[in-house]
Coordinates of C-alpha atoms and ligand atoms in Angstrom, one line a residue:
X1 CA 314.3 162.9 101.4
X2 CA 317.0 162.5 104.3
X3 CA 317.8 165.9 105.1
X4 CA 320.1 164.6 108.4
X5 CA 323.6 164.5 107.3
X6 CA 325.3 161.6 108.6
X7 CA 328.3 161.9 110.3
X8 CA 330.8 159.3 109.0
X9 CA 332.6 158.8 112.1
X10 CA 329.6 157.9 113.7
X11 CA 328.8 154.3 114.8
X12 CA 325.8 152.6 116.6
X13 CA 326.3 149.4 118.7
X14 CA 322.9 147.7 118.7
X15 CA 322.3 144.9 121.1
X16 CA 319.3 142.7 120.6
X17 CA 317.9 139.5 118.8
X18 CA 319.7 140.1 115.6
X19 CA 323.3 141.0 114.2
X20 CA 326.1 138.9 113.1
X21 CA 327.7 139.0 116.5
X22 CA 326.2 136.2 119.2
X23 CA 326.5 137.3 122.8
X24 CA 328.7 134.5 124.8
X25 CA 329.3 136.5 127.9
X26 CA 328.3 139.7 129.6
X27 CA 330.0 141.0 132.3
X28 CA 329.6 144.3 134.3
X29 CA 333.3 145.0 135.6
X30 CA 332.1 148.4 137.6
X31 CA 329.3 149.9 138.1
X32 CA 325.7 150.0 136.8
X33 CA 324.9 146.7 134.6
X34 CA 323.6 146.6 131.1
X35 CA 320.2 145.1 129.9
X36 CA 321.7 141.4 128.4
X37 CA 321.3 140.7 125.0
X38 CA 322.0 137.7 122.8
X39 CA 323.1 139.4 119.8
X40 CA 325.2 142.7 118.5
X41 CA 325.8 144.6 115.1
X42 CA 328.0 147.3 114.7
X43 CA 326.5 149.8 112.5
X44 CA 327.4 153.1 110.8
X45 CA 325.6 155.9 111.3
X46 CA 322.9 155.9 114.0
X47 CA 320.0 153.6 112.3
X48 CA 317.6 153.8 115.4
X49 CA 318.2 157.3 116.9
X50 CA 315.1 157.3 119.5
X51 CA 313.7 154.6 122.0
X52 CA 310.8 154.2 120.0
X53 CA 312.7 153.4 117.0
X54 CA 314.6 150.4 118.5
X55 CA 312.9 146.9 118.2
X56 CA 311.5 145.3 121.9
X57 CA 314.0 144.3 124.4
X58 CA 316.8 146.2 122.3
X59 CA 319.7 148.9 123.2
X60 CA 322.0 151.0 121.4
X61 CA 325.3 152.7 122.5
X62 CA 326.7 155.3 120.1
X63 CA 330.1 156.7 119.8
X64 CA 332.3 158.8 117.2
X65 CA 335.9 158.1 115.7
X66 CA 338.3 160.8 116.3
X67 CA 341.8 162.3 116.1
X68 CA 344.2 160.8 118.8
X69 CA 344.4 163.0 122.3
X70 CA 347.7 161.6 123.5
X71 CA 349.7 160.0 121.4
X72 CA 353.1 161.6 120.3
X73 CA 354.3 161.4 116.9
X74 CA 357.1 158.4 117.6
X75 CA 354.0 156.4 119.4
X76 CA 351.8 157.0 116.4
X77 CA 354.4 155.9 114.1
X78 CA 354.9 152.3 115.9
X79 CA 350.8 152.1 116.2
X80 CA 350.7 152.4 112.5
X81 CA 353.4 150.1 111.8
X82 CA 351.8 147.5 114.1
X83 CA 348.2 148.0 114.0
X84 CA 345.8 145.4 111.9
X85 CA 342.5 146.6 110.5
X86 CA 339.1 145.1 111.9
X87 CA 337.2 142.3 110.1
X88 CA 339.9 140.1 109.2
X89 CA 338.7 136.6 108.4
X90 CA 340.3 134.7 111.2
X91 CA 339.0 137.4 113.8
X92 CA 336.0 135.6 114.7
X93 CA 336.3 137.0 118.3
X94 CA 335.1 140.1 119.7
X95 CA 334.7 142.4 122.8
X96 CA 332.7 145.5 123.0
X97 CA 333.9 147.6 126.6
X98 CA 332.0 150.5 127.3
X99 CA 333.8 152.8 129.9
X100 CA 333.2 155.7 131.9
X101 CA 335.4 157.9 133.7
X102 CA 334.7 160.0 136.6
X103 CA 334.5 164.1 137.0
X104 CA 338.0 163.8 138.9
X105 CA 339.6 162.6 135.4
X106 CA 337.5 165.3 133.1
X107 CA 338.4 168.3 135.5
X108 CA 342.3 167.5 135.0
X109 CA 344.2 169.1 132.2
X110 CA 345.1 167.3 129.0
X111 CA 348.8 167.3 130.1
X112 CA 347.8 165.8 133.6
X113 CA 345.7 163.1 131.9
X114 CA 348.7 162.2 129.6
X115 CA 350.9 161.7 132.5
X116 CA 348.8 159.4 133.8
X117 CA 347.5 157.7 130.8
X118 CA 351.0 157.1 129.3
X119 CA 354.2 158.4 131.5
X120 CA 352.5 156.5 134.6
X121 CA 349.9 153.9 133.1
X122 CA 351.7 153.0 130.0
X123 CA 348.6 152.3 128.2
X124 CA 350.0 152.6 124.6
X125 CA 353.8 150.9 125.7
X126 CA 351.0 148.0 127.3
X127 CA 348.5 147.9 124.2
X128 CA 351.4 147.8 121.6
X129 CA 352.4 144.3 123.1
X130 CA 349.2 142.9 121.8
X131 CA 349.3 144.2 118.1
X132 CA 348.5 143.0 115.6
X133 CA 346.9 140.2 117.5
X134 CA 344.4 142.4 118.3
X135 CA 342.9 144.8 116.5
X136 CA 340.8 147.9 117.8
X137 CA 338.6 151.1 117.4
X138 CA 338.1 153.9 119.8
X139 CA 334.9 155.8 120.1
X140 CA 334.1 158.8 122.0
X141 CA 330.4 159.4 123.5
X142 CA 330.9 162.9 125.4
X143 CA 330.5 165.4 122.5
X144 CA 327.3 163.7 121.0
X145 CA 324.2 165.8 120.7
X146 CA 322.6 163.1 123.1
X147 CA 323.4 162.5 126.7
X148 CA 325.1 158.8 126.4
X149 CA 325.9 156.4 129.8
X150 CA 329.3 156.0 128.8
X151 CA 332.3 158.1 127.4
X152 CA 334.2 155.5 125.4
X153 CA 333.4 152.4 123.5
X154 CA 336.0 150.4 122.7
X155 CA 335.7 147.8 120.2
X156 CA 338.3 145.1 119.8
X157 CA 338.7 141.8 117.3
X158 CA 341.4 138.7 117.8
X159 CA 341.5 135.0 116.5
X160 CA 340.0 132.5 119.0
X161 CA 344.1 131.8 120.0
X162 CA 344.5 135.2 120.8
X163 CA 341.7 135.4 123.7
X164 CA 344.3 134.2 126.7
X165 CA 346.2 137.4 125.5
X166 CA 343.6 139.4 125.7
X167 CA 342.6 138.6 129.1
X168 CA 346.1 139.4 129.7
X169 CA 345.8 143.0 128.3
X170 CA 343.0 143.2 130.1
X171 CA 344.4 142.4 133.5
X172 CA 347.6 144.8 132.9
X173 CA 345.4 148.1 132.1
X174 CA 342.9 147.5 134.8
X175 CA 345.6 147.2 137.1
X176 CA 347.0 150.5 136.1
X177 CA 346.8 154.2 137.5
X178 CA 344.2 155.1 134.8
X179 CA 341.8 152.4 135.8
X180 CA 341.4 153.9 139.1
X181 CA 339.4 157.0 137.1
X182 CA 337.2 154.5 135.7
X183 CA 333.4 154.5 137.2
X184 CA 331.6 152.4 135.0
X185 CA 332.7 149.1 132.6
X186 CA 331.1 146.4 131.1
X187 CA 332.4 143.9 129.0
X188 CA 330.1 142.3 126.3
X189 CA 332.0 139.4 124.6
X190 CA 330.8 138.4 121.3
X191 CA 331.8 135.5 118.3
X192 CA 331.0 135.4 114.7
X193 CA 327.1 134.0 114.1
X194 CA 327.7 130.9 112.0
Ligands
LIG1 C1 344.5 146.5 121.9 C2 346.4 147.2 122.5 C3 346.0 148.5 122.6 C4 346.4 150.1 122.3 C5 347.3 149.7 121.3 C6 345.6 151.0 122.8 C7 346.1 152.2 122.3 C8 345.6 153.2 122.3 C9 345.7 154.7 122.6 C10 347.3 155.3 121.3 C11 344.9 155.3 123.2 C12 344.8 157.1 123.0 C13 344.4 157.6 121.7 C14 344.4 159.2 121.5 O1 345.7 159.6 121.8 O2 343.5 159.7 121.9 C15 343.9 154.5 123.9 C16 342.6 155.3 124.4 C17 342.1 154.5 124.9 N1 341.8 153.0 125.4 FE1 343.3 151.5 124.5 N2 344.7 150.3 123.6 C18 344.5 149.3 123.4 C19 343.6 148.1 124.1 C20 342.6 148.9 124.8 C21 342.0 148.0 125.8 C22 341.8 146.4 126.2 C23 340.7 148.7 126.8 C24 339.8 148.8 127.3 C25 339.5 147.8 128.4 C26 341.1 150.3 126.1 C27 340.3 151.4 126.5 C28 341.0 152.7 125.8 C29 339.8 154.2 126.4 C30 338.8 154.2 127.1 C31 340.8 155.2 126.1 C32 340.3 156.5 126.1 C33 341.3 157.1 126.8 C34 340.9 158.4 127.2 O3 340.8 159.7 126.1 O4 340.4 158.9 128.4 N3 342.5 150.2 125.4 N4 344.1 153.2 123.7

């Protein structure tokens, strides 16, 4: 009997030789690289909670979806009105971007972080321009029982025609003040395997 209750908000990104997503590009944007991989699976729960449970050569990153920290009510209304769900049939491209922010970010108070995130960096205002073409899900890693190498796992999917727009979005966010606090970032681009 499985006595471990599973958090329905927990997701595992399992990289290895199997999975519905074929890796097309791996790029270390900032900091230490991640091990190369061929396939990616996005799974509910934590199917491989120990290193020993992972298939040879595989790695796993875990995160939980959560309540919003930064959005105001009007911003939330705009997001709800514009956002698309993950997994649309035409969304055959996806990108996993794990991100870690530095101690200076985490030492700030909520209002100081919000000022950088939105008032000065316009994260949500910029992002909204790319909805509904890009669908997204944010996972938090800091409050899990086991230490994880990143603070956030960000996951996006879109149709091939929207890939250039996604690159523009990345460039705009990475040029912002918020990104000065990012000390590790990785990009894993995938496409749905035939
Ligand atoms: C597709 C358009 C996007 C929209 C509409 C969007 C919107 C948002 C919003 C509203 C939040 C705050 C959630 C909260 O209140 O807690 C957020 C957080 C975040 N987003 Fe985006 N985003 C987009 C794209 C991206 C991209 C492309 C990346 C990565 C390169 C990214 C990385 C993050 C990270 C790391 C956080 C967590 C920030 C923190 O809590 O410190 N976002 N995003």
